Amino acid sequence: MAIRMFDCIQNKKLGHELSLEEIEYIIQGYLDGTIPDYQVSSLLMAICFSGMTNEETKGLTYTMAFSGDSVDLSEFGELTCDKHSTGGVGDKTSLIVGPVVSALGGKLAKMSGRGLGHTGGTIDKLESIPNYKTTLPRDEFIKQTRKIGISLISQSGNICPADKKLYALRDVTATVDSIPLIVSSIMSKKIAAGSKNIVLDVKVGSGAFMKTYDDALELAREMVKIGKICERNVSAVISDMNTPLGKNIGNSLEVIEAVDVLKGNIDNDLGKVSVVLAAELVRMFKKISMDDAIKEVLKVILNGKAFEKMQEWVAAQGGDINVLLDTSKFDEAKYRKDLIAEDDGYIASMNSEIIGNTSVMLGAGRAKLGDKIDYSAGIVLHKKTGDKVKTGDILCSFYTNNDEMLEPASDKYMTSLKFSNTKPSKEKLIQAIVR
Ligand code: URA
């Protein structure tokens, strides 16, 4: 019997399983325009309520993964590594994990995204390095990976076109927050990108997609399960995003902080999360224990090999490494404003989403697709959750080239903070690792 979209929607509404043929029919029809947005929206909403079985999620992941180009990394065998973060504020771990993993012999041919909304994106951060090329022809992308072990470019136009189209529809039909839809969206891109070893950084908290630990754990488990079914080594690190990661938020500010970690300053939240993420990949491709992987990661950070690798990589992509060797050479924003504490106490909590949006107001991100970014704009956090604050202390510093935004951004930032008179307990930085 011929498949009809109406029946697919009706069956999903009633909680029945879609067959692989039906999933392929839906994706193909949506891509070629024979199935309209309104029917796909209706199906997406039915999925939000009825969920999907493992079989359906796997079918959707594979169908989307092969809806466009995929990257062939088979020449690198088991050494290929990829990383994905579900999105956060101040999250510059890819700039650290990439060079660490390739300094240890891994092959990281990675495609990353841009920031949207309150979260940042690796490609925008890299573009703050003068002349860094975020696009490379496919053969150069592979050649550079072969030669130096790492290339990092923006996602090519035709990787997972089905996800691109579906994601845009989900965004405007309130159907983003469905675990099987998120799993298939993220994992289809990772499958198409071709790496054998994948570490997922699942953020949880006020600045993350997943606001609760239980939701983050479910997402992590589902992604790991689908990755394994698709014959990839996958692990998911659930890490705190109630507080922004590290001290700097904003593009060149985040590159500066990543360089600082690669120069050995690892005893901080950013250093700790980056070491665990990198070690997960090293553990997978070297087939060693996590303890040994952590030792190897620490070794290449502390002996400078990872920072050398970062320079080699940035230079290979045309970037000016002088700004890495001396980060004061980055263009500085024209205006700086310090926010001052008016009382004694402790920072009880921060709302990372509000802080991310404040940094967008200063020019560090886009309010909408296509907006221009001010690479030097952002926020340096001097006090974070759990810190003691005395009247007159600097809470944070704003950097921007648009002084008109300083006042509204200050008001917004202050709404993100809660103070207390007693020392608050902090969220655990790494809450779980799902393998
Ligand atoms: N990131 C993605 O790539 N897809 C989703 O569905 C959610 C977050």
Coordinates of N, CA, C and O in Angstrom, one line a residue, residues 117-264:
G117 N 21.5 33.1 19.3 CA 20.9 33.3 20.6 C 22.0 33.5 21.7 O 23.0 34.2 21.4
H118 N 21.8 33.0 22.9 CA 22.7 33.4 24.0 C 23.9 32.5 24.0 O 24.9 32.8 24.7
T119 N 24.0 31.5 23.1 CA 25.2 30.6 23.1 C 26.2 31.0 22.0 O 25.8 31.5 21.0
G120 N 27.5 30.8 22.3 CA 28.5 31.1 21.4 C 28.8 30.0 20.4 O 28.3 28.8 20.6
G121 N 29.6 30.2 19.3 CA 29.9 29.2 18.4 C 31.4 29.2 18.1 O 32.0 30.3 18.0
T122 N 32.0 28.0 17.9 CA 33.4 27.9 17.7 C 33.9 28.7 16.5 O 35.0 29.3 16.5
I123 N 33.1 28.7 15.4 CA 33.5 29.4 14.2 C 33.7 30.9 14.4 O 34.6 31.5 13.9
D124 N 32.7 31.5 15.1 CA 32.8 32.9 15.4 C 34.1 33.2 16.2 O 34.8 34.2 16.0
K125 N 34.4 32.3 17.1 CA 35.6 32.5 18.0 C 36.8 32.5 17.1 O 37.7 33.3 17.2
L126 N 36.9 31.5 16.2 CA 38.1 31.4 15.4 C 38.2 32.6 14.4 O 39.3 33.0 14.1
E127 N 37.0 33.1 14.0 CA 37.1 34.2 13.0 C 37.6 35.5 13.7 O 38.0 36.5 13.0
S128 N 37.7 35.5 15.1 CA 38.3 36.7 15.7 C 39.8 36.7 15.5 O 40.5 37.7 15.8
I129 N 40.4 35.5 15.1 CA 41.8 35.5 14.8 C 42.0 36.0 13.4 O 41.4 35.5 12.4
P130 N 42.8 37.1 13.2 CA 42.9 37.7 11.9 C 43.3 36.7 10.8 O 44.2 35.9 11.0
N131 N 42.5 36.7 9.7 CA 42.8 35.9 8.5 C 42.5 34.4 8.6 O 42.8 33.7 7.7
Y132 N 42.0 34.0 9.8 CA 41.7 32.5 9.9 C 40.6 32.2 8.9 O 39.6 32.8 8.8
K133 N 40.9 31.1 8.1 CA 39.9 30.7 7.0 C 39.0 29.7 7.6 O 39.4 28.5 7.9
T134 N 37.7 30.0 7.7 CA 36.8 29.0 8.2 C 36.2 28.1 7.1 O 35.3 27.2 7.5
T135 N 36.5 28.3 5.9 CA 36.1 27.4 4.9 C 37.4 26.9 4.1 O 38.3 27.6 3.9
L136 N 37.4 25.6 3.8 CA 38.5 25.0 3.0 C 37.8 24.1 2.0 O 36.8 23.4 2.4
P137 N 38.4 24.0 0.8 CA 37.9 22.9 -0.1 C 38.0 21.6 0.6 O 39.0 21.4 1.4
R138 N 37.2 20.6 0.2 CA 37.2 19.3 0.9 C 38.5 18.6 0.9 O 39.0 18.1 1.9
D139 N 39.2 18.7 -0.3 CA 40.5 18.0 -0.4 C 41.6 18.7 0.5 O 42.4 18.0 1.2
E140 N 41.5 20.0 0.7 CA 42.5 20.6 1.6 C 42.2 20.3 3.1 O 43.1 20.2 3.9
F141 N 40.9 20.2 3.3 CA 40.4 19.9 4.7 C 41.0 18.5 5.1 O 41.6 18.4 6.2
I142 N 41.0 17.6 4.2 CA 41.5 16.2 4.5 C 43.0 16.3 4.5 O 43.7 15.7 5.3
K143 N 43.6 17.0 3.5 CA 45.1 17.1 3.4 C 45.7 17.6 4.7 O 46.7 17.1 5.2
Q144 N 45.1 18.7 5.2 CA 45.6 19.3 6.4 C 45.5 18.4 7.6 O 46.3 18.3 8.5
T145 N 44.3 17.6 7.7 CA 44.2 16.7 8.7 C 45.3 15.6 8.7 O 45.8 15.2 9.7
R146 N 45.5 15.2 7.4 CA 46.6 14.2 7.2 C 47.9 14.7 7.7 O 48.7 14.0 8.4
K147 N 48.2 15.9 7.4 CA 49.5 16.5 7.6 C 49.7 16.9 9.1 O 50.7 16.5 9.7
I148 N 48.7 17.6 9.7 CA 49.0 18.1 11.0 C 48.0 17.6 12.1 O 48.1 17.8 13.3
G149 N 47.0 16.8 11.6 CA 46.1 16.1 12.6 C 44.9 16.9 13.0 O 44.1 16.4 13.7
I150 N 44.8 18.1 12.5 CA 43.6 18.9 12.8 C 43.2 19.9 11.8 O 44.1 20.6 11.2
S151 N 42.0 20.0 11.4 CA 41.4 21.1 10.6 C 40.0 21.4 11.2 O 39.3 20.5 11.6
L152 N 39.7 22.7 11.3 CA 38.4 23.0 11.9 C 37.8 24.1 11.0 O 38.3 25.2 10.9
I153 N 36.7 23.7 10.4 CA 36.0 24.6 9.4 C 34.5 24.7 9.8 O 34.0 24.0 10.6
S154 N 33.8 25.6 9.1 CA 32.4 25.7 9.4 C 31.7 24.6 8.6 O 32.2 24.2 7.6
Q155 N 30.5 24.3 9.0 CA 29.8 23.2 8.4 C 29.4 23.5 7.0 O 28.9 24.5 6.6
S156 N 29.8 22.5 6.1 CA 29.6 22.7 4.7 C 28.1 22.7 4.4 O 27.3 22.1 5.1
G157 N 27.7 23.4 3.3 CA 26.3 23.6 2.9 C 25.5 22.4 2.8 O 24.3 22.4 3.2
N158 N 26.1 21.3 2.4 CA 25.2 20.2 2.1 C 25.4 19.0 3.0 O 25.1 17.9 2.7
I159 N 25.8 19.3 4.2 CA 25.9 18.2 5.3 C 24.5 18.2 5.9 O 24.0 19.2 6.4
C160 N 23.8 17.1 5.9 CA 22.5 16.9 6.6 C 21.5 18.0 6.2 O 21.0 18.7 7.1
P161 N 21.2 18.2 4.9 CA 20.2 19.2 4.5 C 18.8 19.0 5.2 O 18.1 19.9 5.5
A162 N 18.5 17.7 5.4 CA 17.2 17.4 6.0 C 17.2 18.0 7.5 O 16.1 18.6 7.9
D163 N 18.3 17.9 8.2 CA 18.3 18.5 9.5 C 18.1 20.0 9.5 O 17.4 20.6 10.3
K164 N 18.9 20.6 8.5 CA 18.8 22.0 8.4 C 17.4 22.5 8.2 O 16.9 23.4 8.9
K165 N 16.6 21.8 7.3 CA 15.3 22.2 7.0 C 14.3 21.9 8.2 O 13.5 22.7 8.6
L166 N 14.5 20.7 8.8 CA 13.7 20.4 9.9 C 13.9 21.2 11.1 O 13.0 21.6 11.8
Y167 N 15.2 21.6 11.3 CA 15.5 22.4 12.5 C 14.9 23.7 12.4 O 14.3 24.3 13.4
A168 N 14.9 24.3 11.2 CA 14.3 25.6 11.0 C 12.8 25.6 11.3 O 12.3 26.5 11.9
L169 N 12.2 24.5 10.9 CA 10.8 24.3 11.2 C 10.5 24.1 12.6 O 9.6 24.7 13.2
R170 N 11.3 23.3 13.3 CA 11.2 23.0 14.7 C 11.3 24.3 15.5 O 10.5 24.5 16.5
D171 N 12.2 25.2 15.1 CA 12.5 26.4 15.8 C 11.2 27.3 15.9 O 11.0 28.0 16.8
V172 N 10.4 27.3 14.8 CA 9.2 28.1 14.8 C 7.9 27.4 15.1 O 6.8 28.0 15.0
T173 N 8.0 26.1 15.5 CA 6.7 25.4 15.8 C 6.8 24.8 17.2 O 6.0 23.9 17.5
A174 N 7.7 25.3 18.0 CA 7.8 24.8 19.4 C 8.0 23.3 19.5 O 7.4 22.7 20.3
T175 N 8.8 22.8 18.6 CA 9.1 21.4 18.6 C 10.6 21.0 18.7 O 11.0 20.0 18.3
V176 N 11.3 22.0 19.3 CA 12.8 21.7 19.5 C 13.0 20.7 20.6 O 13.8 19.8 20.5
D177 N 12.2 20.9 21.7 CA 12.6 20.2 22.9 C 12.0 18.7 23.0 O 11.3 18.4 24.0
S178 N 12.3 18.0 22.0 CA 11.9 16.6 22.0 C 13.2 15.8 22.0 O 14.0 16.0 21.1
I179 N 13.3 14.9 22.9 CA 14.6 14.1 23.0 C 14.9 13.4 21.7 O 16.0 13.5 21.2
P180 N 14.0 12.6 21.2 CA 14.4 11.9 19.9 C 14.7 12.8 18.8 O 15.6 12.5 17.9
L181 N 14.1 14.0 18.7 CA 14.4 14.9 17.6 C 15.7 15.6 17.9 O 16.5 15.8 16.9
I182 N 16.1 15.9 19.1 CA 17.4 16.4 19.4 C 18.5 15.4 19.1 O 19.5 15.7 18.4
V183 N 18.2 14.2 19.6 CA 19.2 13.1 19.4 C 19.5 12.9 17.9 O 20.6 12.8 17.4
S184 N 18.4 12.8 17.1 CA 18.6 12.5 15.6 C 19.3 13.7 15.0 O 20.1 13.5 14.0
S185 N 18.9 14.9 15.4 CA 19.5 16.1 14.8 C 21.0 16.2 15.0 O 21.8 16.3 14.1
I186 N 21.4 16.0 16.3 CA 22.8 16.1 16.6 C 23.6 14.9 16.0 O 24.6 15.0 15.4
M187 N 23.1 13.7 16.3 CA 23.8 12.5 15.9 C 23.9 12.3 14.3 O 24.9 11.8 13.8
S188 N 22.9 12.8 13.6 CA 23.0 12.7 12.1 C 24.1 13.5 11.6 O 24.9 13.1 10.8
K189 N 24.3 14.7 12.2 CA 25.5 15.5 11.8 C 26.8 14.9 12.2 O 27.8 15.0 11.4
K190 N 26.8 14.3 13.3 CA 28.1 13.6 13.7 C 28.4 12.4 12.9 O 29.5 12.1 12.5
I191 N 27.3 11.6 12.5 CA 27.5 10.5 11.6 C 28.0 10.9 10.3 O 29.0 10.4 9.7
A192 N 27.4 12.0 9.7 CA 27.8 12.5 8.4 C 29.2 13.0 8.4 O 29.9 13.0 7.4
A193 N 29.6 13.5 9.5 CA 31.0 14.1 9.6 C 32.1 13.1 9.7 O 33.2 13.4 9.6
G194 N 31.7 11.8 9.9 CA 32.6 10.7 9.6 C 33.5 10.2 10.7 O 34.2 9.2 10.4
S195 N 33.5 10.8 11.9 CA 34.5 10.3 12.9 C 34.1 9.1 13.6 O 32.9 8.8 13.8
K196 N 35.1 8.3 14.0 CA 34.8 7.0 14.7 C 34.6 7.3 16.2 O 33.8 6.7 16.9
N197 N 35.3 8.3 16.8 CA 35.3 8.6 18.2 C 34.6 9.9 18.4 O 35.1 10.9 17.9
I198 N 33.6 9.9 19.3 CA 32.8 11.2 19.5 C 32.6 11.4 20.9 O 32.1 10.5 21.7
V199 N 33.0 12.6 21.4 CA 32.6 13.0 22.8 C 31.6 14.1 22.7 O 31.7 15.0 21.9
L200 N 30.5 13.9 23.5 CA 29.4 14.9 23.5 C 29.5 15.6 24.9 O 29.6 14.9 25.9
D201 N 29.5 16.9 24.8 CA 29.4 17.7 26.1 C 28.0 18.1 26.2 O 27.5 19.0 25.6
V202 N 27.3 17.4 27.1 CA 25.9 17.7 27.3 C 25.8 18.7 28.5 O 26.1 18.4 29.7
K203 N 25.4 20.0 28.2 CA 25.4 21.0 29.2 C 24.0 21.0 29.9 O 23.0 20.7 29.3
V204 N 24.1 21.2 31.2 CA 22.9 21.2 32.0 C 22.8 22.5 32.9 O 23.8 22.9 33.5
G205 N 21.7 23.1 32.9 CA 21.5 24.3 33.8 C 20.9 25.5 33.1 O 20.4 25.4 32.0
S206 N 21.0 26.6 33.8 CA 20.3 27.8 33.3 C 20.7 28.3 31.9 O 19.9 28.9 31.2
G207 N 22.0 28.0 31.5 CA 22.4 28.5 30.2 C 22.3 27.4 29.2 O 22.8 27.6 28.0
A208 N 21.7 26.3 29.5 CA 21.7 25.1 28.6 C 20.3 24.9 28.1 O 19.3 25.3 28.6
F209 N 20.3 24.1 27.1 CA 19.1 23.5 26.5 C 18.3 22.7 27.5 O 17.1 22.7 27.7
M210 N 19.1 21.8 28.2 CA 18.6 20.9 29.2 C 18.7 21.6 30.5 O 19.8 21.9 31.0
K211 N 17.6 21.9 31.1 CA 17.6 22.7 32.4 C 17.8 21.8 33.6 O 18.2 22.2 34.7
T212 N 17.4 20.5 33.5 CA 17.5 19.6 34.6 C 18.4 18.5 34.4 O 18.6 18.0 33.2
Y213 N 19.0 17.9 35.5 CA 19.9 16.8 35.3 C 19.2 15.6 34.7 O 19.8 14.9 33.8
D214 N 18.0 15.3 35.1 CA 17.3 14.1 34.5 C 17.1 14.2 33.0 O 17.3 13.2 32.3
D215 N 16.8 15.4 32.5 CA 16.7 15.6 31.1 C 18.0 15.4 30.4 O 18.1 14.8 29.3
A216 N 19.0 16.0 31.0 CA 20.4 15.9 30.4 C 20.8 14.5 30.4 O 21.4 14.0 29.4
L217 N 20.5 13.7 31.4 CA 21.0 12.3 31.5 C 20.2 11.5 30.4 O 20.8 10.7 29.7
E218 N 18.9 11.8 30.3 CA 18.2 11.0 29.3 C 18.7 11.3 27.9 O 18.9 10.4 27.1
L219 N 19.0 12.6 27.6 CA 19.5 13.0 26.3 C 20.9 12.3 26.1 O 21.2 11.8 25.0
A220 N 21.7 12.4 27.1 CA 23.1 11.8 27.0 C 23.0 10.3 26.7 O 23.6 9.8 25.8
R221 N 22.1 9.6 27.4 CA 22.0 8.1 27.2 C 21.5 7.8 25.8 O 21.9 6.9 25.2
E222 N 20.5 8.6 25.4 CA 19.9 8.3 24.1 C 21.0 8.5 23.0 O 21.1 7.8 22.0
M223 N 21.7 9.6 23.1 CA 22.7 9.9 22.0 C 23.8 8.9 22.0 O 24.2 8.4 20.9
V224 N 24.2 8.4 23.2 CA 25.3 7.4 23.3 C 24.7 6.1 22.7 O 25.4 5.4 21.9
K225 N 23.5 5.8 23.0 CA 22.9 4.5 22.5 C 22.8 4.6 20.9 O 23.3 3.6 20.2
I226 N 22.3 5.7 20.4 CA 22.2 5.8 18.9 C 23.6 5.8 18.3 O 23.9 5.1 17.2
G227 N 24.6 6.4 18.9 CA 25.9 6.4 18.3 C 26.5 5.0 18.3 O 27.1 4.7 17.3
K228 N 26.2 4.3 19.3 CA 26.8 2.9 19.3 C 26.1 2.0 18.3 O 26.7 1.2 17.6
I229 N 24.8 2.2 18.1 CA 24.1 1.5 17.1 C 24.7 1.8 15.7 O 24.7 1.0 14.8
C230 N 25.1 3.0 15.6 CA 25.7 3.5 14.3 C 27.2 3.2 14.3 O 27.9 3.8 13.5
E231 N 27.6 2.3 15.1 CA 29.0 1.8 15.2 C 30.1 2.9 15.4 O 31.1 2.9 14.8
R232 N 29.7 3.8 16.3 CA 30.7 4.8 16.7 C 31.0 4.6 18.2 O 30.2 4.1 18.9
N233 N 32.2 5.0 18.6 CA 32.5 5.0 20.0 C 32.0 6.4 20.5 O 32.5 7.4 20.0
V234 N 31.1 6.4 21.5 CA 30.6 7.7 21.9 C 30.5 7.7 23.4 O 30.2 6.7 24.1
S235 N 30.9 8.9 24.0 CA 30.6 9.1 25.4 C 30.1 10.5 25.5 O 30.3 11.4 24.7
A236 N 29.3 10.7 26.6 CA 28.7 12.0 26.8 C 29.1 12.4 28.2 O 28.9 11.7 29.2
V237 N 29.6 13.6 28.3 CA 30.0 14.2 29.6 C 28.9 15.2 30.0 O 28.6 16.1 29.1
I238 N 28.3 15.1 31.1 CA 27.3 16.0 31.5 C 27.9 17.1 32.4 O 28.5 16.7 33.4
S239 N 28.0 18.3 31.9 CA 28.7 19.3 32.7 C 27.8 20.5 33.0 O 26.9 20.9 32.2
D240 N 28.1 21.2 34.1 CA 27.3 22.3 34.6 C 27.3 23.5 33.7 O 28.4 24.0 33.3
M241 N 26.1 24.1 33.4 CA 26.0 25.3 32.7 C 25.1 26.3 33.5 O 24.4 27.1 32.9
N242 N 25.0 26.1 34.8 CA 24.3 27.1 35.6 C 25.1 28.3 35.7 O 24.6 29.4 35.8
T243 N 26.4 28.1 35.7 CA 27.4 29.2 35.7 C 28.1 29.2 34.4 O 28.5 28.1 33.9
P244 N 28.4 30.3 33.7 CA 29.2 30.3 32.5 C 30.5 29.5 32.7 O 31.1 29.5 33.8
L245 N 31.1 28.9 31.6 CA 32.3 28.2 31.8 C 33.5 29.2 31.6 O 33.6 29.9 30.6
G246 N 34.4 29.1 32.6 CA 35.6 30.0 32.5 C 35.2 31.4 32.9 O 34.1 31.7 33.5
K247 N 36.1 32.4 32.5 CA 35.9 33.8 32.9 C 35.5 34.6 31.8 O 34.9 35.7 32.0
N248 N 35.9 34.3 30.6 CA 35.7 35.2 29.4 C 34.5 34.7 28.6 O 34.4 33.5 28.2
I249 N 33.7 35.7 28.2 CA 32.6 35.4 27.2 C 32.7 36.4 26.1 O 32.9 37.6 26.4
G250 N 32.7 36.0 24.9 CA 32.9 36.9 23.7 C 34.1 36.3 22.9 O 34.9 35.5 23.5
N251 N 34.2 36.6 21.7 CA 35.0 35.8 20.7 C 36.5 35.8 21.0 O 37.1 34.8 21.3
S252 N 37.1 37.0 20.8 CA 38.5 37.0 21.0 C 38.9 36.8 22.5 O 39.9 36.2 22.8
L253 N 38.0 37.3 23.4 CA 38.2 37.0 24.8 C 38.3 35.5 25.1 O 39.1 35.1 25.9
E254 N 37.5 34.8 24.4 CA 37.5 33.3 24.6 C 38.7 32.6 24.0 O 39.2 31.7 24.6
V255 N 39.2 33.1 22.9 CA 40.4 32.6 22.3 C 41.5 32.8 23.3 O 42.4 32.0 23.6
I256 N 41.6 34.1 23.9 CA 42.6 34.4 24.9 C 42.6 33.4 26.1 O 43.6 33.0 26.5
E257 N 41.4 33.1 26.5 CA 41.3 32.2 27.7 C 41.7 30.8 27.3 O 42.3 30.1 28.1
A258 N 41.4 30.4 26.1 CA 41.8 29.0 25.7 C 43.3 28.9 25.6 O 43.9 27.9 26.0
V259 N 43.9 30.0 25.1 CA 45.4 30.0 25.0 C 46.0 29.9 26.4 O 46.9 29.2 26.6
D260 N 45.4 30.6 27.3 CA 45.8 30.6 28.7 C 45.8 29.1 29.3 O 46.8 28.7 29.9
V261 N 44.7 28.4 29.0 CA 44.7 27.0 29.4 C 45.8 26.2 28.7 O 46.5 25.4 29.3
L262 N 45.9 26.4 27.4 CA 46.9 25.6 26.7 C 48.3 26.0 27.1 O 49.3 25.2 26.9
K263 N 48.5 27.1 27.7 CA 49.8 27.4 28.3 C 50.0 26.9 29.7 O 51.0 27.1 30.3
G264 N 49.0 26.1 30.1 CA 49.3 25.4 31.4 C 48.4 25.8 32.6 O 48.5 25.2 33.6

